[in-house]
CSV table of C-alpha atoms in Angstrom, one decimal:
chain,number,residue,atom,x,y,z
A,1,UNK,CA,26.1,11.6,38.3
A,2,UNK,CA,27.2,15.1,39.3
A,3,UNK,CA,30.9,15.7,38.6
A,4,UNK,CA,32.5,16.1,42.0
A,5,UNK,CA,36.0,17.5,42.5
A,6,UNK,CA,38.0,14.3,42.2
A,7,UNK,CA,36.0,13.1,39.3
A,8,UNK,CA,36.1,16.6,37.7
A,9,UNK,CA,39.9,16.4,37.6
A,10,UNK,CA,39.8,13.0,36.0
A,11,UNK,CA,37.3,14.2,33.4
A,12,UNK,CA,39.4,17.3,32.7
A,13,UNK,CA,42.4,15.1,32.0
A,14,UNK,CA,40.4,12.8,29.9
A,15,UNK,CA,38.9,15.7,27.8
A,16,UNK,CA,42.4,17.1,27.5
A,17,UNK,CA,43.5,13.7,26.1
A,18,UNK,CA,40.6,13.7,23.7
A,19,UNK,CA,41.3,17.1,22.5
A,20,UNK,CA,45.0,16.3,22.1
A,21,UNK,CA,44.3,13.0,20.3
A,22,UNK,CA,41.8,14.8,18.0
A,23,UNK,CA,43.8,18.0,17.4
A,24,UNK,CA,43.4,17.3,13.7
A,25,UNK,CA,40.7,14.8,13.2
A,26,UNK,CA,39.2,14.4,9.7
A,27,UNK,CA,37.4,17.6,8.6
A,28,UNK,CA,33.7,17.2,8.2
A,29,UNK,CA,32.5,16.8,4.6
A,30,UNK,CA,30.2,19.4,3.2
A,31,UNK,CA,26.5,18.9,4.1
A,32,UNK,CA,25.3,15.8,2.1
A,33,UNK,CA,22.6,16.4,-0.5
A,34,UNK,CA,19.8,15.1,1.7
A,35,UNK,CA,17.1,17.0,3.6
A,36,UNK,CA,17.3,20.6,2.5
A,37,UNK,CA,19.1,19.8,-0.7
A,38,UNK,CA,17.1,16.9,-2.0
A,39,UNK,CA,13.4,16.0,-2.2
A,40,UNK,CA,12.2,13.5,0.3
A,41,UNK,CA,11.1,11.1,-2.4
A,42,UNK,CA,14.8,10.8,-3.4
A,43,UNK,CA,16.0,9.8,0.0
A,44,UNK,CA,16.4,6.1,1.1
A,45,UNK,CA,17.1,4.2,4.2
A,46,UNK,CA,18.3,5.8,7.4
A,47,UNK,CA,18.2,9.3,6.0
A,48,UNK,CA,14.5,9.0,5.0
A,49,UNK,CA,13.7,7.7,8.4
A,50,UNK,CA,15.5,10.6,10.2
A,51,UNK,CA,13.7,13.1,7.9
A,52,UNK,CA,10.3,11.5,8.8
A,53,UNK,CA,11.2,11.5,12.5
A,54,UNK,CA,12.3,15.2,12.3
A,55,UNK,CA,9.1,16.3,10.4
A,56,UNK,CA,7.0,14.3,12.8
A,57,UNK,CA,8.5,16.0,15.8
A,58,UNK,CA,8.0,19.4,14.4
A,59,UNK,CA,4.3,18.7,13.4
A,60,UNK,CA,3.6,17.1,16.8
A,61,UNK,CA,4.6,20.4,18.5
A,62,UNK,CA,3.1,22.8,15.9
A,63,UNK,CA,6.5,24.3,15.1
A,64,UNK,CA,6.1,26.4,11.9
A,65,UNK,CA,9.8,26.1,10.7
A,66,UNK,CA,13.0,24.5,11.6
A,67,UNK,CA,16.5,23.7,10.5
A,68,UNK,CA,18.7,20.8,11.6
A,69,UNK,CA,22.2,19.5,10.8
A,70,UNK,CA,23.4,16.2,12.2
A,71,UNK,CA,27.0,15.3,11.8
A,72,UNK,CA,28.4,11.8,12.3
A,73,UNK,CA,31.6,10.3,11.1
A,74,UNK,CA,32.6,13.4,9.3
A,75,UNK,CA,29.3,13.5,7.3
A,76,UNK,CA,26.8,16.2,7.7
A,77,UNK,CA,23.1,15.9,6.8
A,78,UNK,CA,20.9,18.9,6.6
A,79,UNK,CA,17.2,18.8,7.2
A,80,UNK,CA,14.6,21.7,6.9
A,81,UNK,CA,11.0,21.9,7.8
A,82,UNK,CA,8.1,24.2,7.3
A,83,UNK,CA,7.9,27.9,6.5
A,84,UNK,CA,9.7,31.1,7.5
A,85,UNK,CA,6.5,32.7,8.7
A,86,UNK,CA,3.1,31.1,9.3
A,87,UNK,CA,0.4,32.1,6.8
A,88,UNK,CA,3.1,32.6,4.0
A,89,UNK,CA,4.4,30.2,1.4
A,90,UNK,CA,8.2,30.9,1.8
A,91,UNK,CA,9.7,27.6,2.9
A,92,UNK,CA,12.7,27.1,5.2
A,93,UNK,CA,15.7,26.3,3.3
A,94,UNK,CA,19.4,25.7,3.9
A,95,UNK,CA,20.1,29.5,3.7
A,96,UNK,CA,17.2,30.5,6.1
A,97,UNK,CA,18.7,32.5,9.1
A,98,UNK,CA,17.3,32.2,12.6
A,99,UNK,CA,18.0,33.9,15.9
A,100,UNK,CA,20.5,31.8,17.7
A,101,UNK,CA,19.6,33.3,21.1
A,102,UNK,CA,22.0,32.1,23.8
A,103,UNK,CA,24.0,29.9,21.4
A,104,UNK,CA,25.5,33.3,20.8
A,105,UNK,CA,27.4,33.0,24.1
A,106,UNK,CA,29.4,29.9,22.9
A,107,UNK,CA,30.9,32.0,20.0
A,108,UNK,CA,31.7,34.6,22.6
A,109,UNK,CA,33.4,32.1,24.8
A,110,UNK,CA,35.6,30.9,21.9
A,111,UNK,CA,36.6,34.5,21.1
A,112,UNK,CA,37.6,35.1,24.7
A,113,UNK,CA,39.7,32.0,24.8
A,114,UNK,CA,41.4,33.1,21.5
A,115,UNK,CA,42.5,36.3,23.3
A,116,UNK,CA,43.7,34.1,26.2
A,117,UNK,CA,46.0,32.2,23.8
A,118,UNK,CA,47.2,35.6,22.4
A,119,UNK,CA,48.1,36.8,25.9
A,120,UNK,CA,45.6,39.6,25.8
A,121,UNK,CA,43.3,38.3,28.5
A,122,UNK,CA,43.9,36.3,31.7
A,123,UNK,CA,41.1,34.1,32.9
A,124,UNK,CA,41.6,35.1,36.5
A,125,UNK,CA,42.4,38.8,36.3
A,126,UNK,CA,39.3,40.9,37.3
A,127,UNK,CA,37.8,42.5,34.2
A,128,UNK,CA,37.9,45.8,36.1
A,129,UNK,CA,41.7,45.7,35.7
A,130,UNK,CA,41.2,45.8,31.9
A,131,UNK,CA,38.4,48.3,31.7
A,132,UNK,CA,36.6,50.5,34.2
A,133,UNK,CA,33.0,50.0,33.3
A,134,UNK,CA,30.6,52.6,34.7
A,135,UNK,CA,28.2,49.7,35.3
A,136,UNK,CA,30.6,48.2,37.9
A,137,UNK,CA,32.3,51.3,39.2
A,138,UNK,CA,30.2,51.5,42.4
A,139,UNK,CA,29.9,47.7,43.1
A,140,UNK,CA,33.0,46.3,44.9
A,141,UNK,CA,31.8,42.7,44.3
A,142,UNK,CA,31.3,43.2,40.5
A,143,UNK,CA,34.7,44.7,40.2
A,144,UNK,CA,36.1,41.3,41.2
A,145,UNK,CA,34.5,39.4,38.4
A,146,UNK,CA,36.9,37.5,36.1
A,147,UNK,CA,36.5,36.1,32.7
A,148,UNK,CA,36.5,32.5,34.1
A,149,UNK,CA,33.6,33.6,36.4
A,150,UNK,CA,31.7,34.9,33.4
A,151,UNK,CA,32.2,31.8,31.3
A,152,UNK,CA,31.3,29.4,34.0
A,153,UNK,CA,28.4,31.6,35.3
A,154,UNK,CA,29.6,32.3,38.7
A,155,UNK,CA,29.9,36.1,38.3
A,156,UNK,CA,27.0,36.8,40.8
A,157,UNK,CA,25.2,39.0,38.4
A,158,UNK,CA,21.6,38.5,37.5
A,159,UNK,CA,20.7,37.1,34.1
A,160,UNK,CA,19.6,40.5,33.1
A,161,UNK,CA,19.6,43.7,35.2
A,162,UNK,CA,17.7,45.5,32.6
A,163,UNK,CA,16.2,44.2,29.3
A,164,UNK,CA,19.1,43.6,27.0
A,165,UNK,CA,17.1,45.4,24.1
A,166,UNK,CA,16.8,48.6,26.3
A,167,UNK,CA,19.3,51.3,25.0
A,168,UNK,CA,19.8,52.3,28.7
A,169,UNK,CA,21.6,48.9,29.3
A,170,UNK,CA,25.1,50.5,29.1
A,171,UNK,CA,24.1,53.2,31.7
A,172,UNK,CA,22.5,50.8,34.2
A,173,UNK,CA,24.7,49.9,37.2
A,174,UNK,CA,25.0,46.1,37.8
A,175,UNK,CA,23.9,44.7,41.1
A,176,UNK,CA,25.3,41.5,42.5
A,177,UNK,CA,23.1,38.7,43.8
A,178,UNK,CA,26.1,37.1,45.6
A,179,UNK,CA,29.9,37.3,45.8
A,180,UNK,CA,31.6,36.3,42.6
A,181,UNK,CA,32.7,32.7,42.6
A,182,UNK,CA,30.3,31.7,45.3
A,183,UNK,CA,28.1,29.5,43.2
A,184,UNK,CA,26.5,29.0,39.8
A,185,UNK,CA,23.8,31.3,38.4
A,186,UNK,CA,23.2,31.9,34.7
A,187,UNK,CA,23.9,35.4,33.6
A,188,UNK,CA,23.7,37.1,30.3
A,189,UNK,CA,24.8,40.3,31.9
A,190,UNK,CA,28.1,38.7,32.8
A,191,UNK,CA,28.8,37.8,29.0
A,192,UNK,CA,27.8,41.4,27.9
A,193,UNK,CA,30.3,42.8,30.5
A,194,UNK,CA,32.9,40.5,29.1
A,195,UNK,CA,32.1,41.6,25.5
A,196,UNK,CA,32.4,45.3,26.4
A,197,UNK,CA,35.7,44.5,28.1
A,198,UNK,CA,37.1,42.6,25.1
A,199,UNK,CA,36.0,45.4,22.8
A,200,UNK,CA,38.1,47.7,24.9
A,201,UNK,CA,41.1,45.4,24.9
A,202,UNK,CA,41.0,44.8,21.2
A,203,UNK,CA,39.7,48.3,20.0
A,204,UNK,CA,37.2,46.5,17.8
A,205,UNK,CA,33.4,46.4,17.7
A,206,UNK,CA,32.0,43.0,18.7
A,207,UNK,CA,30.6,42.2,15.3
A,208,UNK,CA,33.9,43.0,13.6
A,209,UNK,CA,35.8,41.0,16.2
A,210,UNK,CA,33.4,38.0,15.6
A,211,UNK,CA,33.7,38.4,11.9
A,212,UNK,CA,37.6,38.2,12.2
A,213,UNK,CA,37.9,35.5,14.8
A,214,UNK,CA,35.0,33.3,14.0
A,215,UNK,CA,32.8,34.0,10.9
A,216,UNK,CA,35.6,34.3,8.3
A,217,UNK,CA,37.7,31.5,9.9
A,218,UNK,CA,34.9,28.9,9.9
A,219,UNK,CA,33.0,29.7,6.7
A,220,UNK,CA,30.0,31.4,8.3
A,221,UNK,CA,28.7,33.9,5.7
A,222,UNK,CA,25.1,34.1,7.1
A,223,UNK,CA,26.2,35.0,10.7
A,224,UNK,CA,26.0,38.4,12.3
A,225,UNK,CA,25.5,39.9,15.7
A,226,UNK,CA,23.8,42.9,14.1
A,227,UNK,CA,20.7,42.9,11.8
A,228,UNK,CA,22.0,42.5,8.2
A,229,UNK,CA,19.3,43.6,5.8
A,230,UNK,CA,21.0,41.5,3.2
A,231,UNK,CA,19.4,38.5,5.0
A,232,UNK,CA,15.9,40.1,5.1
A,233,UNK,CA,14.4,37.8,2.4
A,234,UNK,CA,15.6,34.7,4.2
A,235,UNK,CA,14.9,35.6,7.9
A,236,UNK,CA,12.7,33.3,9.8
A,237,UNK,CA,10.1,35.0,12.0
A,238,UNK,CA,9.5,33.9,15.5
A,239,UNK,CA,6.1,32.5,16.7
A,240,UNK,CA,4.1,32.3,20.0
A,241,UNK,CA,2.9,28.9,21.2
A,242,UNK,CA,-0.3,29.2,19.4
A,243,UNK,CA,1.5,30.0,16.1
A,244,UNK,CA,1.0,33.7,16.1
A,245,UNK,CA,4.0,35.4,14.4
A,246,UNK,CA,6.1,37.7,16.6
A,247,UNK,CA,7.1,41.1,15.3
A,248,UNK,CA,10.4,40.9,13.6
A,249,UNK,CA,13.3,42.2,15.6
A,250,UNK,CA,16.0,44.5,14.6
A,251,UNK,CA,19.4,44.2,16.5
A,252,UNK,CA,20.8,47.7,16.4
A,253,UNK,CA,23.8,46.8,18.6
A,254,UNK,CA,25.6,43.7,19.3
A,255,UNK,CA,25.2,41.5,22.4
A,256,UNK,CA,27.2,38.3,22.7
A,257,UNK,CA,24.7,36.9,25.0
A,258,UNK,CA,21.7,36.7,22.5
A,259,UNK,CA,21.8,38.6,19.2
A,260,UNK,CA,23.5,36.2,16.9
A,261,UNK,CA,21.7,35.5,13.7
A,262,UNK,CA,22.9,32.5,11.9
A,263,UNK,CA,21.8,29.2,10.4
A,264,UNK,CA,22.5,25.5,10.8
A,265,UNK,CA,25.2,25.4,8.1
A,266,UNK,CA,27.2,28.1,9.8
A,267,UNK,CA,26.8,26.9,13.3
A,268,UNK,CA,27.6,23.3,12.4
A,269,UNK,CA,30.9,24.6,10.9
A,270,UNK,CA,31.6,26.4,14.2
A,271,UNK,CA,30.7,23.2,16.3
A,272,UNK,CA,32.9,20.9,14.1
A,273,UNK,CA,35.8,23.2,13.5
A,274,UNK,CA,35.9,25.4,16.7
A,275,UNK,CA,34.5,23.1,19.4
A,276,UNK,CA,35.3,19.6,18.2
A,277,UNK,CA,38.6,20.1,16.3
A,278,UNK,CA,39.7,23.1,18.5
A,279,UNK,CA,40.9,25.1,15.5
A,280,UNK,CA,42.5,28.3,16.5
A,281,UNK,CA,43.1,27.2,20.1
A,282,UNK,CA,46.0,25.7,21.8
A,283,UNK,CA,45.2,22.1,22.8
A,284,UNK,CA,45.3,22.9,26.5
A,285,UNK,CA,42.9,25.9,26.0
A,286,UNK,CA,40.5,23.7,24.0
A,287,UNK,CA,40.5,21.1,26.7
A,288,UNK,CA,39.9,23.7,29.4
A,289,UNK,CA,36.6,24.7,27.5
A,290,UNK,CA,35.2,21.3,28.2
A,291,UNK,CA,36.6,20.7,31.8
A,292,UNK,CA,34.1,21.2,34.6
A,293,UNK,CA,34.5,24.6,36.0
A,294,UNK,CA,31.4,25.0,38.0
A,295,UNK,CA,28.8,22.5,39.1
A,296,UNK,CA,25.8,24.4,37.5
A,297,UNK,CA,23.7,24.1,40.7
A,298,UNK,CA,21.8,27.4,41.2
A,299,UNK,CA,20.1,27.4,44.6
A,300,UNK,CA,17.4,29.7,43.1
A,301,UNK,CA,16.6,27.2,40.3
A,302,UNK,CA,17.0,23.7,41.6
A,303,UNK,CA,16.3,20.8,39.1
A,304,UNK,CA,16.2,17.0,39.4
A,305,UNK,CA,18.7,17.1,36.5
A,306,UNK,CA,21.3,18.9,38.6
A,307,UNK,CA,23.4,15.8,39.3
A,308,UNK,CA,24.0,15.2,35.6
A,309,UNK,CA,25.1,18.8,34.5
A,310,UNK,CA,28.2,20.8,35.0
A,311,UNK,CA,29.5,23.9,33.3
A,312,UNK,CA,32.8,24.3,31.4
A,313,UNK,CA,33.9,27.6,30.0
A,314,UNK,CA,31.0,28.8,27.9
A,315,UNK,CA,29.4,25.5,27.4
A,316,UNK,CA,27.2,22.9,29.3
A,317,UNK,CA,28.5,19.5,30.1
A,318,UNK,CA,26.0,16.6,30.4
A,319,UNK,CA,27.2,13.2,32.0
A,320,UNK,CA,24.4,10.6,31.6
A,321,UNK,CA,23.8,7.2,30.2
A,322,UNK,CA,27.4,6.5,30.0
A,323,UNK,CA,28.0,9.4,27.6
A,324,UNK,CA,29.5,12.8,28.0
A,325,UNK,CA,28.1,15.5,25.8
A,326,UNK,CA,28.9,19.3,25.4
A,327,UNK,CA,25.8,21.5,24.8
A,328,UNK,CA,24.0,24.7,25.0
A,329,UNK,CA,20.4,25.9,24.6
A,330,UNK,CA,19.0,29.2,23.1
A,331,UNK,CA,15.8,31.0,24.3
A,332,UNK,CA,14.7,34.2,22.6
A,333,UNK,CA,11.0,35.1,22.3
A,334,UNK,CA,9.7,33.1,19.4
A,335,UNK,CA,13.0,31.3,18.7
A,336,UNK,CA,14.3,28.2,20.5
A,337,UNK,CA,17.6,26.5,19.6
A,338,UNK,CA,19.9,23.6,20.9
A,339,UNK,CA,23.1,22.1,20.0
A,340,UNK,CA,24.8,18.8,21.4
A,341,UNK,CA,28.3,17.5,20.6
A,342,UNK,CA,30.0,14.3,21.7
A,343,UNK,CA,33.6,15.6,22.1
A,344,UNK,CA,35.0,12.0,21.8
A,345,UNK,CA,33.5,11.1,18.4
A,346,UNK,CA,32.6,14.5,16.9
A,347,UNK,CA,28.9,13.6,16.4
A,348,UNK,CA,26.9,16.7,16.8
A,349,UNK,CA,23.4,18.1,16.2
A,350,UNK,CA,22.3,21.7,15.8
A,351,UNK,CA,18.6,22.6,15.8
A,352,UNK,CA,17.0,26.0,15.2
A,353,UNK,CA,13.2,26.5,15.5
A,354,UNK,CA,11.1,29.7,14.9
A,355,UNK,CA,8.6,28.7,17.7
A,356,UNK,CA,8.1,28.9,21.5
A,357,UNK,CA,7.3,25.2,21.2
A,358,UNK,CA,10.8,24.2,20.2
A,359,UNK,CA,12.0,22.7,23.5
A,360,UNK,CA,9.0,20.3,23.6
A,361,UNK,CA,10.5,18.6,20.6
A,362,UNK,CA,14.1,18.5,21.7
A,363,UNK,CA,14.2,14.9,23.3
A,364,UNK,CA,12.3,13.4,20.4
A,365,UNK,CA,14.8,14.9,17.9
A,366,UNK,CA,17.8,13.9,20.0
A,367,UNK,CA,16.7,10.4,20.4
A,368,UNK,CA,16.0,10.1,16.7
A,369,UNK,CA,19.4,11.5,15.6
A,370,UNK,CA,21.9,10.9,18.5
A,371,UNK,CA,20.4,7.8,20.0
A,372,UNK,CA,18.3,6.8,23.0
A,373,UNK,CA,18.8,8.3,26.4
A,374,UNK,CA,17.2,10.7,29.0
A,375,UNK,CA,19.1,13.9,27.9
A,376,UNK,CA,18.7,15.6,31.3
A,377,UNK,CA,20.2,18.9,29.8
A,378,UNK,CA,16.8,19.5,28.3
A,379,UNK,CA,15.1,19.2,31.7
A,380,UNK,CA,17.8,21.3,33.4
A,381,UNK,CA,17.6,24.1,30.9
A,382,UNK,CA,13.8,24.4,31.4
A,383,UNK,CA,14.5,25.2,35.1
A,384,UNK,CA,16.7,28.2,34.3
A,385,UNK,CA,15.7,31.8,34.2
């Protein structure tokens, strides 16, 4: 059911209790020597069944390459499938890197909350008060946008005013679709505005800030918001639905909404340490991330799944089948990604694919690894811009 105001308060308190109770849960073990690290012939029992289910899902939807890590009870299992690029022999391995697409935003949300804890950012102070962006100078509504509105997608901005790969983005004025805080509407522009504001506050480039606050803290050596040519030999290439490779993309400047390049090892570390354990955040701030902050109902993109989805600060919240999950999806041309986390138990799954067909496999993979259920988050995300 949709989280209404009284229930939202109860859930917020419940999640605060979970975060407090799990302030220092057992750290996850290194990824087990299964999947990517061991031949399928050496696997037995449940691990072999999961591998077969994963491979079957990828084959069923003609996904050239994929990487998955499933963590349960502090044990992480890594699985790889296929090739970096169709028509080539290079296989996806544990060190292969993928475009994370909008999973980039979750890392950005964590960085923002770190700065909240340091007293450098207030969630409800207009970003304009910190930095006078030329993109919002002539828009009185946009000058009212706060960090909280960005993180819960109520900024009123379009998803993209201009293509985020266009160098003119920093010179293009932002137009508001509605008054900030009025309702939910997913916006990458909001996250990019927040990024530029945090760069001004800290005096640091975004990639340097992410390296300091996240990548080095959580053992993420294969992660960058900029194209790193040291990764070239292990970069996955994106593919159209028919399996045609997309041209390889170069990220010449950082954008916290979509340019993160990473892999399942790194992102699993982030999920387990930053999101589940709340490392680097005060317990109350960690709990706030998972408390419903907006209802995630966009009048322009209605979905039958709306009653089961709310939005926290930087992450989606699914409440279905008697289970509450934290999640986000990623959607770049040729690359699709998804993660889900049970904040009560720490069970999580992160999946990167190098195919437009990735979303068609999500439910099959989720049911194989995280148990039966409807997973309305998958349906909800397909209705978004």
